[in-house]
Coordinates of C-alpha atoms in Angstrom, one line a residue:
X26 CA 0.1 -0.1 0.0
X27 CA 1.3 3.5 -1.1
X28 CA 1.9 5.8 1.7
X29 CA 0.0 8.4 0.7
X30 CA -3.1 5.6 0.3
X31 CA -1.8 4.9 4.1
X32 CA -2.3 8.5 4.8
X33 CA -5.7 8.9 2.9
X34 CA -7.2 5.9 4.6
X35 CA -6.1 7.2 8.2
X36 CA -7.8 10.4 7.3
X37 CA -11.3 8.7 6.7
X38 CA -10.7 5.9 9.7
X39 CA -10.4 9.1 12.5
X40 CA -13.4 10.5 10.7
X41 CA -15.3 7.6 11.1
X42 CA -14.4 7.2 14.6
X43 CA -15.1 11.1 15.5
X44 CA -18.8 10.0 14.0
X45 CA -19.3 7.4 16.1
X46 CA -18.1 8.9 19.4
X47 CA -20.1 12.3 18.7
X48 CA -23.2 9.5 18.0
X49 CA -22.3 8.0 21.4
X50 CA -21.9 11.6 22.9
X51 CA -25.9 12.1 21.9
X52 CA -27.1 9.1 23.1
X53 CA -25.5 9.9 26.6
X54 CA -27.6 12.6 26.4
X55 CA -31.0 10.8 25.9
X56 CA -29.9 8.3 28.4
X57 CA -29.4 11.1 31.3
X58 CA -33.2 12.3 30.5
X59 CA -34.4 9.0 30.1
X60 CA -32.5 8.1 33.9
X61 CA -34.7 10.2 35.1
X62 CA -38.3 10.2 33.9
X63 CA -38.4 6.4 33.4
X64 CA -38.6 5.5 36.9
X65 CA -41.5 7.7 37.1
X66 CA -42.8 6.1 33.9
X67 CA -42.9 2.0 35.6
X68 CA -44.8 3.5 38.4
X69 CA -47.9 4.7 36.1
X70 CA -46.7 8.1 36.8
X71 CA -46.7 9.3 32.9
X72 CA -47.6 13.0 33.3
X73 CA -45.2 13.5 36.0
X74 CA -42.5 11.4 33.8
X75 CA -43.0 13.7 30.8
X76 CA -42.7 16.7 32.5
X77 CA -39.6 15.8 34.5
X78 CA -38.2 14.4 30.7
X79 CA -39.0 17.9 29.6
X80 CA -37.7 19.9 32.2
X81 CA -34.3 17.9 32.2
X82 CA -34.2 18.1 28.4
X83 CA -35.2 22.0 28.8
X84 CA -32.2 22.4 31.2
X85 CA -29.4 20.4 29.6
X86 CA -30.4 22.1 26.2
X87 CA -30.5 25.9 28.0
X88 CA -27.5 25.9 29.9
X89 CA -25.8 24.6 26.7
X90 CA -26.9 27.5 24.6
X91 CA -25.7 29.7 27.3
X92 CA -22.5 28.1 27.5
X93 CA -22.1 28.3 23.9
X94 CA -23.3 31.9 23.8
X95 CA -20.1 33.0 25.9
X96 CA -18.2 30.4 23.8
X97 CA -18.6 32.3 20.5
X98 CA -15.9 34.8 20.8
X99 CA -13.5 34.5 17.9
X100 CA -10.1 33.2 18.5
X101 CA -8.4 36.3 18.9
X102 CA -10.1 36.4 22.2
X103 CA -8.8 32.9 23.2
X104 CA -5.4 34.0 21.5
X105 CA -5.5 37.0 24.4
X106 CA -6.8 35.2 26.9
X107 CA -3.2 33.3 26.8
X108 CA -1.2 35.9 26.6
X109 CA -0.7 35.9 23.1
X110 CA 1.0 38.8 21.0
X111 CA -0.3 39.7 17.5
X112 CA 2.6 38.9 14.9
X113 CA 2.9 41.6 12.5
X114 CA 3.3 41.3 8.7
X115 CA 6.0 43.8 8.7
X116 CA 8.3 42.2 11.6
X117 CA 12.3 42.2 10.9
X118 CA 12.8 39.2 14.1
X119 CA 14.0 36.4 12.3
X120 CA 12.2 33.7 14.1
X121 CA 8.5 35.6 13.2
X122 CA 9.5 36.0 9.8
X123 CA 9.9 32.4 9.5
X124 CA 7.0 31.8 11.4
X125 CA 4.9 33.8 9.0
X126 CA 6.2 32.6 6.0
X127 CA 5.7 28.8 7.0
X128 CA 1.8 30.0 7.9
X129 CA 1.6 31.1 4.4
X130 CA 2.9 28.5 2.9
X131 CA 0.4 25.8 4.5
X132 CA -2.3 27.9 3.8
X133 CA -1.3 27.6 0.3
X134 CA -0.8 23.6 0.9
X135 CA -4.1 23.5 2.4
X136 CA -6.8 25.9 0.6
X137 CA -7.0 28.0 4.3
X138 CA -6.9 31.9 4.1
X139 CA -4.0 32.6 6.4
X140 CA -4.9 33.5 9.7
X141 CA -3.7 36.2 12.2
X142 CA -0.4 34.6 14.2
X143 CA -0.2 35.2 17.6
X144 CA 3.2 34.1 20.0
X145 CA 3.0 33.4 23.5
X146 CA 6.4 35.3 25.0
X147 CA 8.5 33.2 27.2
X148 CA 6.4 30.1 27.3
X149 CA 9.5 28.3 26.3
X150 CA 8.0 24.7 25.7
X151 CA 6.9 23.6 22.5
X152 CA 3.1 24.0 21.7
X153 CA 0.7 25.4 19.5
X154 CA -3.0 26.1 19.0
X155 CA -5.6 26.9 16.6
X156 CA -8.8 28.7 18.0
X157 CA -11.8 30.1 16.2
X158 CA -15.3 29.1 15.4
X159 CA -14.4 29.4 11.5
X160 CA -11.9 29.8 9.1
X161 CA -12.9 33.6 9.0
X162 CA -12.3 34.2 12.8
X163 CA -9.7 31.9 13.3
X164 CA -6.6 32.2 14.5
X165 CA -3.0 30.2 15.1
X166 CA -1.0 30.5 18.5
X167 CA 2.4 29.4 19.0
X168 CA 4.4 29.2 22.0
X169 CA 8.1 30.8 21.9
X170 CA 9.7 27.9 22.0
X171 CA 7.7 26.4 19.1
X172 CA 8.5 29.5 17.4
X173 CA 12.3 29.4 18.1
X174 CA 13.3 26.0 19.0
X175 CA 12.3 24.0 15.6
X176 CA 13.9 23.1 12.5
X177 CA 11.9 25.0 9.6
X178 CA 10.6 21.4 8.4
X179 CA 9.5 20.5 12.0
X180 CA 7.8 23.9 12.4
X181 CA 6.0 23.7 8.3
X182 CA 4.9 20.2 10.3
X183 CA 3.3 21.9 13.1
X184 CA 1.8 24.7 11.5
X185 CA 0.1 22.1 8.6
X186 CA -1.3 20.0 11.9
X187 CA -3.4 23.2 12.8
X188 CA -4.2 24.3 10.0
X189 CA -5.9 21.0 9.8
X190 CA -7.7 21.7 12.7
X191 CA -9.1 24.8 10.8
X192 CA -9.9 23.2 7.6
X193 CA -11.9 20.0 9.4
X194 CA -14.0 22.1 11.7
X195 CA -12.3 20.9 15.1
X196 CA -12.9 24.0 17.0
X197 CA -16.6 24.0 16.0
X198 CA -17.2 20.3 17.2
X199 CA -14.9 21.0 20.6
X200 CA -16.9 24.2 21.8
X201 CA -20.3 22.6 20.8
X202 CA -18.8 19.4 22.7
X203 CA -18.1 21.9 25.8
X204 CA -21.5 23.1 25.2
X205 CA -23.3 19.9 25.9
X206 CA -21.2 18.7 28.7
X207 CA -22.0 22.5 30.4
X208 CA -25.4 21.3 30.3
X209 CA -24.6 18.2 32.2
X210 CA -23.5 19.6 35.1
X211 CA -26.1 22.2 34.8
X212 CA -28.0 19.3 36.4
X213 CA -25.5 18.9 39.3
X214 CA -25.4 22.6 40.1
X215 CA -29.6 22.2 40.0
X216 CA -29.3 19.0 42.3
X217 CA -27.5 20.6 44.9
X218 CA -29.7 23.5 44.9
X219 CA -32.3 21.5 45.4
X220 CA -31.0 19.3 48.1
X221 CA -29.8 23.0 49.8
X222 CA -33.3 24.0 49.7
X223 CA -34.5 20.6 50.9
X224 CA -32.1 20.6 54.1
X225 CA -32.9 24.4 54.8
X226 CA -37.2 23.6 54.6
X227 CA -36.7 20.6 56.5
X228 CA -34.8 22.7 59.3
X229 CA -37.4 25.3 59.4
X230 CA -40.3 22.8 59.4
X231 CA -38.7 20.5 62.0
X232 CA -40.3 23.3 64.7
X233 CA -43.7 22.2 63.0
X234 CA -42.7 18.5 63.3
X235 CA -43.0 18.3 59.9
X236 CA -40.4 16.3 57.5
X237 CA -41.9 17.3 53.8
X238 CA -38.8 19.1 52.9
X239 CA -36.6 16.4 53.4
X240 CA -38.7 15.2 50.4
X241 CA -36.6 17.3 47.8
X242 CA -33.8 16.0 49.0
X243 CA -34.2 12.6 46.9
X244 CA -35.0 14.5 43.6
X245 CA -31.7 16.9 44.1
X246 CA -29.6 13.8 44.5
X247 CA -31.0 11.7 41.9
X248 CA -30.1 14.9 39.5
X249 CA -26.5 15.2 41.1
X250 CA -25.6 11.2 40.6
X251 CA -27.3 11.3 37.5
X252 CA -25.9 15.0 36.0
X253 CA -22.5 13.8 37.3
X254 CA -22.4 10.4 35.3
X255 CA -23.3 11.5 32.3
X256 CA -21.1 14.8 32.8
X257 CA -18.2 12.0 33.4
X258 CA -19.0 10.2 30.4
X259 CA -19.6 12.9 28.4
X260 CA -15.6 14.1 29.3
X261 CA -14.6 11.3 28.2
X262 CA -16.2 11.2 25.1
X263 CA -15.0 14.5 24.7
X264 CA -11.4 13.5 25.1
X265 CA -11.7 10.6 22.8
X266 CA -13.3 12.8 20.2
X267 CA -10.6 15.3 20.3
X268 CA -7.8 12.1 20.4
X269 CA -9.3 11.0 17.1
X270 CA -9.0 14.9 15.6
X271 CA -5.2 14.8 16.5
X272 CA -4.7 11.7 14.7
X273 CA -6.7 13.3 11.7
X274 CA -4.6 16.7 12.1
X275 CA -1.4 14.7 12.2
X276 CA -2.1 12.8 9.1
X277 CA -3.2 15.6 7.3
X278 CA 0.0 17.2 8.1
X279 CA 1.8 15.1 6.0
X280 CA -0.8 15.5 3.2
X281 CA 0.1 19.2 3.1
X282 CA 3.6 19.1 3.5
X283 CA 4.5 15.9 1.9
X284 CA 7.1 15.4 4.7
X285 CA 6.2 12.4 7.3
X286 CA 9.6 13.2 9.1
X287 CA 8.7 16.6 10.1
X288 CA 5.9 16.3 11.5
X289 CA 7.4 13.2 13.6
X290 CA 10.5 14.8 14.2
X291 CA 8.3 17.6 15.6
X292 CA 6.6 15.6 18.0
X293 CA 9.9 13.4 19.1
X294 CA 11.1 16.7 19.9
X295 CA 7.9 17.9 22.2
X296 CA 8.5 14.7 24.2
X297 CA 12.1 15.4 24.4
X298 CA 11.6 19.3 25.3
X299 CA 8.2 19.3 27.2
X300 CA 4.8 20.9 25.9
X301 CA 3.7 22.6 29.4
X302 CA 2.0 26.0 28.9
X303 CA 2.6 27.8 32.2
X304 CA -0.7 30.6 31.7
X305 CA -3.4 30.2 33.9
X306 CA -5.9 29.7 31.4
X307 CA -4.1 26.5 29.7
X308 CA -6.0 24.1 31.5
X309 CA -9.5 25.1 30.3
X310 CA -7.8 25.7 26.4
X311 CA -5.9 22.1 26.6
X312 CA -8.0 20.3 24.0
X313 CA -7.1 23.1 21.7
X314 CA -2.9 22.5 22.0
X315 CA -1.0 20.4 19.2
X316 CA 0.9 18.9 22.5
X317 CA -0.7 18.6 26.2
X318 CA -1.0 21.9 27.6
X319 CA -1.9 20.5 30.8
X320 CA -1.6 16.9 32.3
X321 CA -5.4 15.4 32.8
X322 CA -6.7 12.3 33.7
X323 CA -9.2 12.7 30.6
X324 CA -6.4 13.3 28.0
X325 CA -7.1 15.1 24.8
X326 CA -4.5 14.0 23.0
X327 CA -2.9 10.8 22.2
X328 CA 0.3 9.6 23.6
X329 CA 3.2 10.6 21.5
X330 CA 4.5 7.4 20.5
X331 CA 1.2 6.8 19.6
X332 CA 0.8 9.5 17.3
X333 CA 4.4 9.0 15.9
X334 CA 3.5 4.8 15.5
X335 CA 0.6 6.1 13.5
X336 CA 2.6 8.6 11.2
X337 CA 5.4 5.4 10.7
X338 CA 4.3 2.2 11.3
X339 CA 7.8 1.2 10.1
X340 CA 9.7 3.3 13.3
X341 CA 11.3 5.5 11.0
X342 CA 11.9 8.1 12.9
X343 CA 11.3 6.8 16.4
X344 CA 14.8 6.6 17.2
X345 CA 18.1 8.2 16.7
X346 CA 19.2 11.9 17.2
X347 CA 17.2 14.8 16.6
X348 CA 18.5 17.1 13.9
X349 CA 20.5 20.1 16.4
X350 CA 17.8 23.5 17.1
X351 CA 18.1 25.9 14.4
X352 CA 20.3 29.2 14.2
X353 CA 17.6 31.4 12.6
X354 CA 18.2 33.3 9.5
X355 CA 16.2 36.2 8.4
X356 CA 14.2 35.0 5.3
X357 CA 12.8 37.4 2.8
X358 CA 9.2 38.1 2.8
X359 CA 6.3 35.2 1.6
X360 CA 6.3 31.8 0.4
X361 CA 10.3 30.6 0.8
X362 CA 9.7 27.1 -0.3
X363 CA 7.2 24.5 -1.8
X364 CA 6.9 21.1 0.5
X365 CA 8.3 18.4 -1.8
X366 CA 6.3 16.1 -4.1
X367 CA 6.7 13.1 -1.3
X368 CA 4.7 10.0 -2.5
X369 CA 2.6 10.0 -5.3
X370 CA -1.5 10.3 -4.4
X371 CA -0.3 13.6 -2.3
X372 CA -2.9 16.0 -3.5
X373 CA -2.2 20.3 -3.8
X374 CA 1.7 20.4 -5.0
X375 CA 0.5 21.9 -8.2
X376 CA -1.7 24.1 -6.7
X377 CA 1.0 25.3 -4.0
X378 CA 3.5 25.5 -7.2
X379 CA 1.0 28.0 -8.9
X380 CA -0.2 29.8 -5.9
X381 CA 3.7 30.2 -4.8
X382 CA 4.6 32.0 -8.4
X383 CA 1.7 34.1 -7.7
X384 CA 3.0 35.0 -5.0
X385 CA 6.5 35.6 -6.2
X386 CA 4.8 38.1 -8.5
X387 CA 2.7 40.2 -6.4
X388 CA 5.6 40.5 -3.7
X389 CA 7.9 42.0 -6.7
X390 CA 4.8 44.2 -8.3
X391 CA 3.8 46.0 -4.7
X392 CA 6.2 44.8 -2.1
X393 CA 5.0 45.3 1.8
X394 CA 2.3 47.9 0.5
X395 CA -0.7 45.8 2.7
X396 CA 1.5 44.7 5.4
X397 CA 0.3 47.2 8.1
X398 CA -3.3 48.2 8.4
X399 CA -3.6 51.7 6.6
X400 CA -1.6 50.4 3.5
X401 CA -4.2 47.0 3.7
X402 CA -7.5 49.1 4.0
X403 CA -5.9 51.9 1.1
X404 CA -4.6 49.1 -0.9
X405 CA -8.1 47.3 -1.1
X406 CA -9.6 50.9 -2.5
X407 CA -6.7 51.7 -5.0
X408 CA -7.4 48.3 -6.3
X409 CA -11.2 48.7 -6.4
X410 CA -10.2 52.5 -8.1
X411 CA -8.3 50.7 -10.8
X412 CA -11.5 48.7 -11.3
X413 CA -13.4 51.7 -11.7
X414 CA -14.5 53.3 -15.3
X415 CA -13.5 56.8 -14.2
X416 CA -10.0 57.4 -13.8
X417 CA -8.8 56.0 -10.5
X418 CA -8.3 59.4 -8.9
X419 CA -12.4 60.1 -9.2
X420 CA -13.5 57.0 -7.0
X421 CA -10.6 57.9 -4.7
X422 CA -11.7 61.7 -4.0
X423 CA -15.2 60.2 -2.9
X424 CA -13.3 58.9 0.3
X425 CA -12.6 62.1 1.0
X426 CA -15.8 62.7 1.4
X427 CA -17.0 60.1 3.8
X428 CA -14.5 61.8 5.9
X429 CA -11.5 59.3 4.9
X430 CA -9.1 61.4 3.3
X431 CA -5.6 60.0 4.9
X432 CA -6.9 56.4 3.5
X433 CA -7.5 58.5 0.0
X434 CA -3.8 59.8 0.5
X435 CA -2.6 56.7 1.2
X436 CA -4.3 55.0 -1.9
X437 CA -3.3 57.7 -4.2
X438 CA 0.2 57.1 -2.9
X439 CA 0.1 52.8 -3.4
X440 CA -1.6 53.5 -6.9
X441 CA 1.8 53.3 -9.1
X442 CA 2.6 50.3 -7.2
X443 CA -0.5 48.6 -7.6
X444 CA -1.3 49.4 -11.0
X445 CA 2.0 47.1 -11.9
X446 CA 0.2 44.0 -10.9
X447 CA -1.1 42.2 -13.7
X448 CA -4.8 41.8 -14.0
X449 CA -5.2 38.4 -12.5
X450 CA -2.9 39.4 -10.1
X451 CA -5.2 41.7 -8.2
X452 CA -7.6 39.4 -6.5
X453 CA -4.7 37.3 -4.9
X454 CA -3.4 40.5 -3.6
X455 CA -6.9 41.3 -2.0
X456 CA -7.1 38.1 -0.4
X457 CA -4.0 38.5 1.2
X458 CA -5.1 42.3 2.4
X459 CA -8.3 41.7 3.5
X460 CA -7.5 39.5 6.1
X461 CA -5.4 41.9 7.9
X462 CA -8.2 44.5 8.0
X463 CA -9.1 42.4 10.8
X464 CA -7.3 44.6 12.6
X465 CA -9.7 47.5 12.2
X466 CA -12.4 48.0 15.2
X467 CA -15.7 47.5 15.0
X468 CA -16.7 51.0 14.3
X469 CA -13.9 51.7 12.0
X470 CA -14.8 48.5 10.2
X471 CA -18.4 49.5 9.4
X472 CA -17.2 53.2 8.0
X473 CA -14.4 51.3 5.5
X474 CA -17.5 48.7 4.9
X475 CA -19.9 51.3 3.8
X476 CA -17.1 52.7 2.0
X477 CA -15.9 50.0 0.0
X478 CA -19.2 48.9 -1.3
X479 CA -20.0 52.3 -2.4
X480 CA -17.3 52.3 -4.6
X481 CA -18.3 48.7 -6.1
X482 CA -21.6 50.5 -7.0
X483 CA -20.6 53.8 -7.7
X484 CA -20.4 53.9 -11.8
X485 CA -23.2 51.7 -11.9
X486 CA -21.5 48.4 -13.3
X487 CA -19.9 45.6 -11.5
X488 CA -16.9 43.5 -12.5
X489 CA -16.2 40.1 -11.1
X490 CA -13.5 41.3 -9.1
X491 CA -15.7 44.2 -7.2
X492 CA -18.6 41.5 -6.7
X493 CA -15.5 38.7 -5.3
X494 CA -14.0 41.9 -3.3
X495 CA -17.7 42.5 -1.8
X496 CA -18.2 38.8 -1.4
X497 CA -14.8 38.3 0.1
X498 CA -15.2 41.3 3.0
X499 CA -18.7 40.3 3.9
X500 CA -17.4 36.4 4.1
X501 CA -14.6 36.4 5.8
X502 CA -15.0 39.9 8.1
X503 CA -18.5 40.5 8.4
X504 CA -18.8 37.4 10.4
X505 CA -15.9 38.9 12.2
X506 CA -17.5 42.3 13.8
X507 CA -21.5 41.6 12.9
X508 CA -22.2 38.2 14.2
X509 CA -23.9 37.3 11.1
X510 CA -25.4 33.5 10.8
X511 CA -24.7 31.1 8.4
X512 CA -27.3 30.3 5.9
X513 CA -29.3 27.0 6.8
X514 CA -27.3 24.5 4.4
X515 CA -29.9 22.3 3.7
X516 CA -30.5 22.5 0.1
X517 CA -30.0 19.7 -2.8
X518 CA -28.3 20.0 -5.6
X519 CA -31.8 19.1 -7.8
X520 CA -33.8 21.5 -5.9
X521 CA -30.7 24.4 -7.0
X522 CA -30.5 23.3 -10.4
X523 CA -31.6 26.7 -11.9
X524 CA -29.1 29.1 -10.1
X525 CA -26.2 26.1 -10.9
X526 CA -26.9 26.2 -14.3
X527 CA -26.8 30.0 -14.2
X528 CA -22.8 29.3 -12.3
X529 CA -21.6 26.8 -14.5
X530 CA -22.7 28.6 -17.6
X531 CA -20.6 32.0 -16.5
X532 CA -17.7 29.4 -15.6
X533 CA -17.8 27.6 -19.2
X534 CA -18.4 31.1 -21.1
X535 CA -15.1 32.4 -18.6
X536 CA -12.8 29.4 -19.9
X537 CA -14.3 29.2 -23.4
X538 CA -15.6 32.7 -24.3
X539 CA -17.9 32.7 -27.8
X540 CA -16.7 28.9 -27.9
X541 CA -20.3 26.8 -27.7
X542 CA -18.9 23.9 -29.4
X543 CA -16.0 23.6 -26.6
X544 CA -18.9 24.5 -24.3
X545 CA -21.1 21.9 -24.9
X546 CA -18.6 19.2 -25.0
X547 CA -17.4 20.5 -20.8
X548 CA -21.1 20.6 -19.6
X549 CA -21.6 16.4 -21.0
X550 CA -18.2 15.4 -19.6
X551 CA -18.9 17.1 -16.2
X552 CA -22.7 16.2 -15.9
X553 CA -22.4 13.0 -14.2
X554 CA -20.6 15.0 -10.7
X555 CA -23.6 16.5 -9.8
X556 CA -26.1 13.7 -10.8
X557 CA -28.0 15.5 -13.6
X558 CA -27.4 16.9 -16.3
X559 CA -27.6 20.7 -17.1
X560 CA -26.8 23.2 -20.5
X561 CA -24.3 25.7 -20.3
X562 CA -24.9 27.2 -24.1
X563 CA -26.8 30.1 -24.2
X564 CA -26.2 34.2 -23.3
X565 CA -23.4 35.1 -20.6
X566 CA -25.0 35.7 -17.3
X567 CA -24.3 39.2 -16.0
X568 CA -22.5 39.9 -12.8
X569 CA -25.5 40.4 -10.6
X570 CA -27.3 37.4 -12.1
X571 CA -24.2 35.2 -11.2
X572 CA -24.0 37.3 -7.6
X573 CA -28.1 36.0 -7.0
X574 CA -27.4 32.8 -8.5
X575 CA -24.4 32.5 -5.7
X576 CA -26.6 34.1 -2.8
X577 CA -29.2 30.6 -3.7
X578 CA -26.2 28.2 -4.0
X579 CA -25.1 29.3 -0.4
X580 CA -27.9 27.1 0.6
X581 CA -26.4 24.1 -0.7
X582 CA -26.1 20.9 1.8
X583 CA -22.3 20.8 2.4
X584 CA -21.6 17.3 0.2
X585 CA -23.5 19.0 -2.4
X586 CA -21.4 22.2 -1.9
X587 CA -17.9 20.5 -1.8
X588 CA -19.2 18.8 -5.4
X589 CA -20.5 21.7 -7.1
X590 CA -16.7 23.5 -6.1
X591 CA -14.9 20.4 -7.4
X592 CA -16.5 20.9 -10.2
X593 CA -16.0 24.8 -10.3
X594 CA -12.5 23.9 -10.4
X595 CA -12.6 21.1 -13.1
X596 CA -14.2 23.9 -15.6
X597 CA -11.5 26.4 -14.8
X598 CA -8.6 23.8 -15.3
X599 CA -10.3 22.0 -18.8
X600 CA -8.2 24.3 -21.0
X601 CA -5.3 24.1 -19.4
X602 CA -5.0 27.9 -18.4
X603 CA -6.7 30.3 -15.9
X604 CA -8.0 33.3 -16.9
X605 CA -8.4 36.0 -15.1
X606 CA -12.1 36.0 -15.1
X607 CA -12.3 32.7 -14.4
X608 CA -10.1 33.0 -10.9
X609 CA -12.4 36.0 -10.1
X610 CA -15.6 33.6 -10.3
X611 CA -13.8 30.7 -8.2
X612 CA -13.1 33.5 -5.1
X613 CA -17.3 34.2 -5.8
X614 CA -18.1 30.5 -5.9
X615 CA -15.6 29.7 -2.9
X616 CA -17.1 32.6 -0.4
X617 CA -20.5 31.6 -1.3
X618 CA -20.1 28.0 -1.1
X619 CA -17.7 28.6 2.2
X620 CA -14.6 26.6 0.7
X621 CA -11.4 27.1 0.3
X622 CA -9.5 25.7 -3.3
X623 CA -6.6 26.7 -5.5
X624 CA -6.3 25.8 -9.1
X625 CA -3.7 23.9 -9.8
X626 CA -2.8 26.1 -12.4
X627 CA -1.2 29.2 -13.0
X628 CA -2.6 32.3 -14.6
X629 CA -2.5 32.2 -18.6
X630 CA -2.7 36.0 -18.5
X631 CA 0.0 38.2 -19.3

């Protein structure tokens, strides 16, 4: 069996085991409710049994919902709560620069946008974490020891591991399980409250020779025992789920880096140097760490020996001398190396290579224009000004009218550099600039958001790049600043056949403009992937029509959305090159479907 097949099978095993454990967790919650209501049913007290079951279920749900609301703070809140310091993109510290470069490399390899990076200063043991509910509000955190003491290939393995947690939704899953455990513990708190009330009532009633207060003690005791057992086994199951996700993340790290030795040696070094985190909040966040943040009976991470053995069943990296700790040289900004080709069957190498070429071109053209907050905001307006029908200085004057004179001046200063970008590189540049804008305050963001949307709509027409910018803005930043709920994703491909046809017609026209024969051939080849036929011939849809179709397609169920995303990439890559219009359409699709993907081909535009 090939190495690639091994790791993909291990990923499937970890996902399957997680599904079983989450199902068992749900069963445990139901058993708690039944344990408190069934005795009443058996005594013929059906109405009381239903009432008790309903009340217990309501307590668990309400307490869980309350805890989930408390935990909905973005990854930034978690990182700062652990003493993390945000790394600026313009840093000149060699270790910090290397870490940011590796994060960017693994973002390309995994197809996940590069999140903000935090460092826990003075934490010299080896550890890291990913935090946040969604990729849009995710952050990565690293101990100073992890940043400075690991060789580059080992650091790549650790960073890739954390990207897996973001990509596979592990953070959201953990938070949901934490909420349910809190709901079960609420039964214990309620039980103790009832017991105290019972004893207090009994003491007050003793003078009246009335023992009625003691009648509350038994129900209270039942809540404590059953709720406590439920929380106990729930915590065990949560730890088991976390351990399976760690195996999945280790296997994914090999997939992203194509270098099993990197993640394996990082684990061995972690075992030698330790992974403890001294911060007072480390215990409650231990499930998020790369290594065990604290020692615990309910271990959220498998033993290091088992993790290394899962990566390398033959034991190639389980013994021998580790490479020495590195002397870190200052790297230039951006992607420094594409992971090696490794075993056949690993995905993403061509996509990473193409993205690396784009990154180098963008860096050569604009340098550090979007590395700081003001530069990132001004760069977005400069790109949009170049998309406008009027000369760039005309839309930029509108910023001054909105009280954003300093941004207009910076955008004007950056225009010569931004105009050097190839047309097809403007979108990748914006993808780098938009996440930097997460550093805005909430009030600043609302003003900037309104100004961006106004500039997009200023000339009465919307280009694909403008539409993609608007969707990325809403998709990546609105959730952080405005708390928008995700749309319900419960529609099948057949139910959304119309808007899917509009989308695919747009992709076919972008890839084969004015060539109905090629478009028809493409549609026939790919129809089977969605389970129904579709016809892409016809007039090319307008940008607004595409945007409206994507708003509806955003409700596709996750599996169908993933298939549509794969199909969109196939449409784009069918003729062997990626045009700027196709890349912009892919960005629209990705923002609408909440997917990240990179075409495996470099742009064909000159």
